[in-house]
XYZ file of C-alpha atoms in Angstrom:
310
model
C -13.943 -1.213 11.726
C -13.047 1.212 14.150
C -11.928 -0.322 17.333
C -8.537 1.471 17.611
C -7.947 4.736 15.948
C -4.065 4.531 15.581
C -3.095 2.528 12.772
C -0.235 3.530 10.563
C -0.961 4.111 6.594
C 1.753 2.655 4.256
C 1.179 3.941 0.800
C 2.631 1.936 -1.915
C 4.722 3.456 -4.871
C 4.280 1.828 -8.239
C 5.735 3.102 -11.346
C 5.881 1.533 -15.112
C 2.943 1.945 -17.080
C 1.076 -1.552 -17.319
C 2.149 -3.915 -14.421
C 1.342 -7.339 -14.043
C -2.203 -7.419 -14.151
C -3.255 -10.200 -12.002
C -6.408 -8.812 -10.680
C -9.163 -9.715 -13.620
C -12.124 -10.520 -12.271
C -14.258 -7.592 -13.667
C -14.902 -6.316 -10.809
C -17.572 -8.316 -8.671
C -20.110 -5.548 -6.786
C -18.507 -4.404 -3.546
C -20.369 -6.713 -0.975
C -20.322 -9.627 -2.928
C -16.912 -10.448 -1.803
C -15.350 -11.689 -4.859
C -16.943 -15.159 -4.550
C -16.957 -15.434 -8.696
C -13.247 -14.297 -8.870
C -11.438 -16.998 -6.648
C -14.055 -19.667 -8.937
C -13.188 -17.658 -11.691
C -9.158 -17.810 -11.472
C -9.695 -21.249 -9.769
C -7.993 -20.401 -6.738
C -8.575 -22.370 -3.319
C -6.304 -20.129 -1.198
C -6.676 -17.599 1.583
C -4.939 -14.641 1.742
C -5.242 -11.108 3.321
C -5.760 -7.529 2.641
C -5.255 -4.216 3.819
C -2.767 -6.156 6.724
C -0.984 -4.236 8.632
C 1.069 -5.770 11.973
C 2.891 -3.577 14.929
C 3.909 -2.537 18.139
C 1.342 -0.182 19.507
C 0.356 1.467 23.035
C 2.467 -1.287 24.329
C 0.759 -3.630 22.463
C 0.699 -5.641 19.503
C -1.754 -4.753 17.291
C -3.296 -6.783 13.990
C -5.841 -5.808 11.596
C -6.931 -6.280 8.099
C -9.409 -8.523 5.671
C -9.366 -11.817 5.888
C -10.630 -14.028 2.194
C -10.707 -17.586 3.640
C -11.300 -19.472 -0.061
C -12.136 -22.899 0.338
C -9.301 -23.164 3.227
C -11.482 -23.629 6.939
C -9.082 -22.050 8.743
C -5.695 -19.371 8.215
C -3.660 -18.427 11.394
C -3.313 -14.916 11.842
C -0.353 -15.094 14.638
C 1.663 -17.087 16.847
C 3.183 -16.400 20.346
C 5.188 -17.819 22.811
C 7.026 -16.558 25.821
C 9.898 -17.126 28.087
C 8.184 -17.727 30.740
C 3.844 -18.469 31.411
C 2.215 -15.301 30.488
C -1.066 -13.955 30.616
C -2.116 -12.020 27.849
C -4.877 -9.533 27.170
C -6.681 -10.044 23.769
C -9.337 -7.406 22.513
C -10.662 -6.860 19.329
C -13.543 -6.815 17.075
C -14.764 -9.015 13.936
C -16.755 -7.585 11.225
C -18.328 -10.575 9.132
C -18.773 -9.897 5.923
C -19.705 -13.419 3.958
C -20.127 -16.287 5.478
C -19.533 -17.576 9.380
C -16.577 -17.041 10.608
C -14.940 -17.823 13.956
C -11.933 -16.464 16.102
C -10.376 -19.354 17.510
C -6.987 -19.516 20.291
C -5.418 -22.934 19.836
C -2.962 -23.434 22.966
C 0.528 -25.024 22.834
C -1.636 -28.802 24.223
C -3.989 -28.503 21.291
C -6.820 -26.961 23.293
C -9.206 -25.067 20.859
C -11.051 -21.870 22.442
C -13.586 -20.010 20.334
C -13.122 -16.279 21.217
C -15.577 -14.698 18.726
C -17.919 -15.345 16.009
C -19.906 -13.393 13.420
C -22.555 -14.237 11.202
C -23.358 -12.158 7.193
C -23.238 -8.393 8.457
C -22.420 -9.255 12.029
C -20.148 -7.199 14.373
C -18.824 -8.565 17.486
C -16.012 -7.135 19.673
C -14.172 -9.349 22.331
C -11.971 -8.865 25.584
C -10.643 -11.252 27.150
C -7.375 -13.048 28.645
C -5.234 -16.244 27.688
C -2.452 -17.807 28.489
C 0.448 -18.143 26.648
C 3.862 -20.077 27.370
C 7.306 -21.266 25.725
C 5.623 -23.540 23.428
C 3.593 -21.743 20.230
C 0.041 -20.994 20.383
C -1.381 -19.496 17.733
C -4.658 -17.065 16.652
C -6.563 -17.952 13.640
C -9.892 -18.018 11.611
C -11.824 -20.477 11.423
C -14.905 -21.013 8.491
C -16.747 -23.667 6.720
C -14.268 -23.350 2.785
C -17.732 -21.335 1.707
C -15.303 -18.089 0.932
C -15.710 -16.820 4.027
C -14.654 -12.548 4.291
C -14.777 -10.576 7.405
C -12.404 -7.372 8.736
C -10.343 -7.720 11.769
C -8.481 -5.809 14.869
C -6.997 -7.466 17.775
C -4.818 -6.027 20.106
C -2.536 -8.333 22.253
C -1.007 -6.580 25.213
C 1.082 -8.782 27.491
C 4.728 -9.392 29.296
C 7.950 -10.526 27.136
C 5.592 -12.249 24.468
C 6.882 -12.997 20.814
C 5.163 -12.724 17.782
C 5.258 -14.197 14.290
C 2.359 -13.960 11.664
C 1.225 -16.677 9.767
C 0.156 -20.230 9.740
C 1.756 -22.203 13.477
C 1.505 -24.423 15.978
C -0.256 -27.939 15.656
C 0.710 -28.544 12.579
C 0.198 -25.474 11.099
C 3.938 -24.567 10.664
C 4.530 -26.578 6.783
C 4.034 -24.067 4.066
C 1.724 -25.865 1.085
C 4.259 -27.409 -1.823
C 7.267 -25.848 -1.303
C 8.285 -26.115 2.575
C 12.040 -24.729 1.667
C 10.030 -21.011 1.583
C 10.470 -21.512 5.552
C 14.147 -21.609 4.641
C 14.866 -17.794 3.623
C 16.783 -16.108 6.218
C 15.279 -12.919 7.673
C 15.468 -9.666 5.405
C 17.121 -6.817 6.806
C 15.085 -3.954 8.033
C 13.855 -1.974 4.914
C 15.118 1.703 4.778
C 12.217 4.654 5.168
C 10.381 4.930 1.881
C 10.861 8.484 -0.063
C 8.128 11.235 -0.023
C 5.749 10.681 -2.248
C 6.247 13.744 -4.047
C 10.226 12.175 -5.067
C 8.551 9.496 -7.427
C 7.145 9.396 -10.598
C 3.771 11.134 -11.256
C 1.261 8.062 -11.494
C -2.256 8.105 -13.312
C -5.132 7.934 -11.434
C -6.598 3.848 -10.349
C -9.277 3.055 -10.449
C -11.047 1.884 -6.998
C -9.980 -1.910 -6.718
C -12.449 -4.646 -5.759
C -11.982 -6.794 -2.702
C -10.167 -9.162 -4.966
C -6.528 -7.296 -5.264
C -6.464 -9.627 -9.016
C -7.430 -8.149 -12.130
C -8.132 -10.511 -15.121
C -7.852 -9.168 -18.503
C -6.267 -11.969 -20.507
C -5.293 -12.837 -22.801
C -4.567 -8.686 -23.070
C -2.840 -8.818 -19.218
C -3.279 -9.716 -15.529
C -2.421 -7.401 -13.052
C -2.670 -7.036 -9.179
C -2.075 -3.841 -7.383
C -1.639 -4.852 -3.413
C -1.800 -2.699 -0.621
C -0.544 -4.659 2.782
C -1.293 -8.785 0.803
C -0.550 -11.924 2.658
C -0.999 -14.557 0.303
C 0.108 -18.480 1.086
C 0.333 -18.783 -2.071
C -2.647 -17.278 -3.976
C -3.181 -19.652 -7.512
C -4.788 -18.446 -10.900
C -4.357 -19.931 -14.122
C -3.501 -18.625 -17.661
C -4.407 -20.140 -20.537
C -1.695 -20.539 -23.652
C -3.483 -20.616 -26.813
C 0.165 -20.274 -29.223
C 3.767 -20.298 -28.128
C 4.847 -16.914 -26.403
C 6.575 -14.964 -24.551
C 5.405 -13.863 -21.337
C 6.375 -10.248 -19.723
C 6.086 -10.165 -15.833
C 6.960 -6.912 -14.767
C 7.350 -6.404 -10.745
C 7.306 -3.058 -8.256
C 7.874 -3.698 -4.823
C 7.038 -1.480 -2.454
C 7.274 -3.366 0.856
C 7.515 -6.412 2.182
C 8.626 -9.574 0.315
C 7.040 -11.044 -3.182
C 7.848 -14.876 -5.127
C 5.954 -15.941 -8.236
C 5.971 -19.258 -9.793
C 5.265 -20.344 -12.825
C 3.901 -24.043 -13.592
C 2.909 -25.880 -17.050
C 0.434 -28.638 -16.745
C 3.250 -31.610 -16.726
C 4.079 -29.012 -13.254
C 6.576 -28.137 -14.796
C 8.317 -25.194 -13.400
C 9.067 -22.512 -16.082
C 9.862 -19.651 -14.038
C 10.663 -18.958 -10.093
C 11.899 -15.971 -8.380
C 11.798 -15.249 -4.832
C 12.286 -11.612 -3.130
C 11.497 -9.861 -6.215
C 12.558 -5.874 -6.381
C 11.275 -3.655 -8.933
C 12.308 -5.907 -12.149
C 11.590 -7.748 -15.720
C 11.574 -10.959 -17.150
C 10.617 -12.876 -19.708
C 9.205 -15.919 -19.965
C 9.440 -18.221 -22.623
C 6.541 -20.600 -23.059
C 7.476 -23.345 -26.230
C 3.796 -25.508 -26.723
C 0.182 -24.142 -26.106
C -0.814 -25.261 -22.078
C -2.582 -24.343 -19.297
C -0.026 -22.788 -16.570
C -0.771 -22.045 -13.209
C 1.239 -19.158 -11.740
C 1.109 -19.052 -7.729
C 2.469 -16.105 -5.213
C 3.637 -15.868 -2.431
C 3.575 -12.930 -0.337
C 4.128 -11.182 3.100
C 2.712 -7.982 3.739
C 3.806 -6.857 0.004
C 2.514 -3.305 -1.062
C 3.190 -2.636 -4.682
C 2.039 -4.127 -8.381
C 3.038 -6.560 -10.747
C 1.646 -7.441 -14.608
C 1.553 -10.239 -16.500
C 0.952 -10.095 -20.314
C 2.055 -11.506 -23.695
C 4.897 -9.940 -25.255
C 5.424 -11.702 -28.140
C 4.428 -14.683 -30.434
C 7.346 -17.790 -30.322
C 8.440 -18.737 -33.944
């Protein structure tokens, strides 16, 4: 897309030699959209790519790839103001798979349908809403075919506040585990270093739409640049007792992984992880489901077996 030319370009740093390799997959064709990969990990869940969020040309301004799953609709942002506002809203959609609608939900529960785009479909938008001291909220609407499309809209208006994600009309309740809404706000994260201060990485590969990687039982890995996930699900099957390695690099932004067994079970659970190890212990052969979590994360994490349990 190329409504807006100034967009800032966070580049992600991730050292250690085989991270969690989440992203399996082999690689679906680009323009297929990854369809085979969410069936393929099992994985109902939306989540975004290349997101970026920020103050711009006094303006707020959002863009990124939306991957609806099987969910019909993900919000993108809320607002609310101190006083009645009325707020400028322009943008584009770029369908990719699938119809796929822009949709303004006011603070009453009003619906308005503010774009839509159809398989290979472009359509821009301008126009003006109001917004007020109780949440309203932007978000995607689809059919839970797998919808994909890119995104930019720019929100310029008086003394309105943001927050991304899922809000207003019931929207607010994380899936599972509500208490996520409980984690106070993270300070401010320092400037990252010049590139040329880290580690000398080898080349990636080009990554598919899909920021998951399956090569299990060898490793999973996922290598995210800007992903919103709420959570995003995948399964790995145990064929022996083991011990799992889940190595972590963050980046940016914030990153929790859970681990499940099929009794649900919960064998491992780390919020805010940093650039760390563990291991994971897993007694009886199963069928876990690991889920993440995370907000605007740019970095890489791999799962794989370490050893065999006696």
């Amino acid at each position: 897309m190329a409504f807006r030319k100034n967009r800032r370009t966070v580049m992600a740093a991730a050292a250690v030699c085989s991270l969690l390799m989440l992203s399996g997959c082999a690689a679906a064709p680009m323009g297929e959209h990854s369809e085979l990969s969410f069936q393929f990990f099992g994985s109902h869940s939306s989540y975004y790519s290349d997101f970026t969020a920020e103050t711009e040309d006094g303006g707020y301004m959002i863009q990124g790839t939306a991957n609806l799953g099987s969910d019909t609709e993900n919000g993108i942002v809320r607002m609310s103001a101190e006083e009645e506002q009325t707020a400028t809203v322009e943008g584009a959609l770029n369908g990719k798979k699938g119809s796929i609608r822009l949709v303004y939900t006011a603070a009453d529960g009003t619906e308005t349908v503010i774009a839509e785009c159809e398989d290979a479909s472009y359509e821009a938008f301008d126009t003006s809403l109001k917004v007020t001291e109780e949440e309203s909220v932007l978000k995607l609407s689809g059919n839970g075919d797998y919808e994909v499309c890119d995104f930019e809209i720019f929100i310029v208006g008086d003394g309105i506040r943001y927050n991304l994600g899922k809000g207003g009309n019931g929207l607010t309740e994380l899936p599972e585990l509500p208490e996520l809404s409980e984690l106070p706000e993270l300070p401010e994260l320092p400037e990252l270093p010049e590139l040329s201060e880290l580690p000398e990485l080898p080349e990636l590969p080009d990554m598919p739409d899909d920021p998951i990687v399956n090569n299990w039982p060898e490793s999973i890995e996922c290598v995210a640049d800007g992903l919103n996930a709420e959570p995003y699900r995948f399964e790995l099957v145990i064929d022996a007792p083991v011990t799992l390695s889940l190595s972590c690099v963050t980046a940016e932004g914030r990153l929790r992984i859970q681990i499940k067994d099929s009794d649900e079970k919960i064998l491992f659970d780390e919020k805010n992880i940093d650039m760390e190890d563990f291991e994971i212990p897993i007694d009886t052969p199963d069928t876990c489901t690991v889920s993440v979590w995370a907000e605007q994360y740019y970095g890489k994490f791999e799962i794989k077996p370490d050893s065999v349990s006696r």
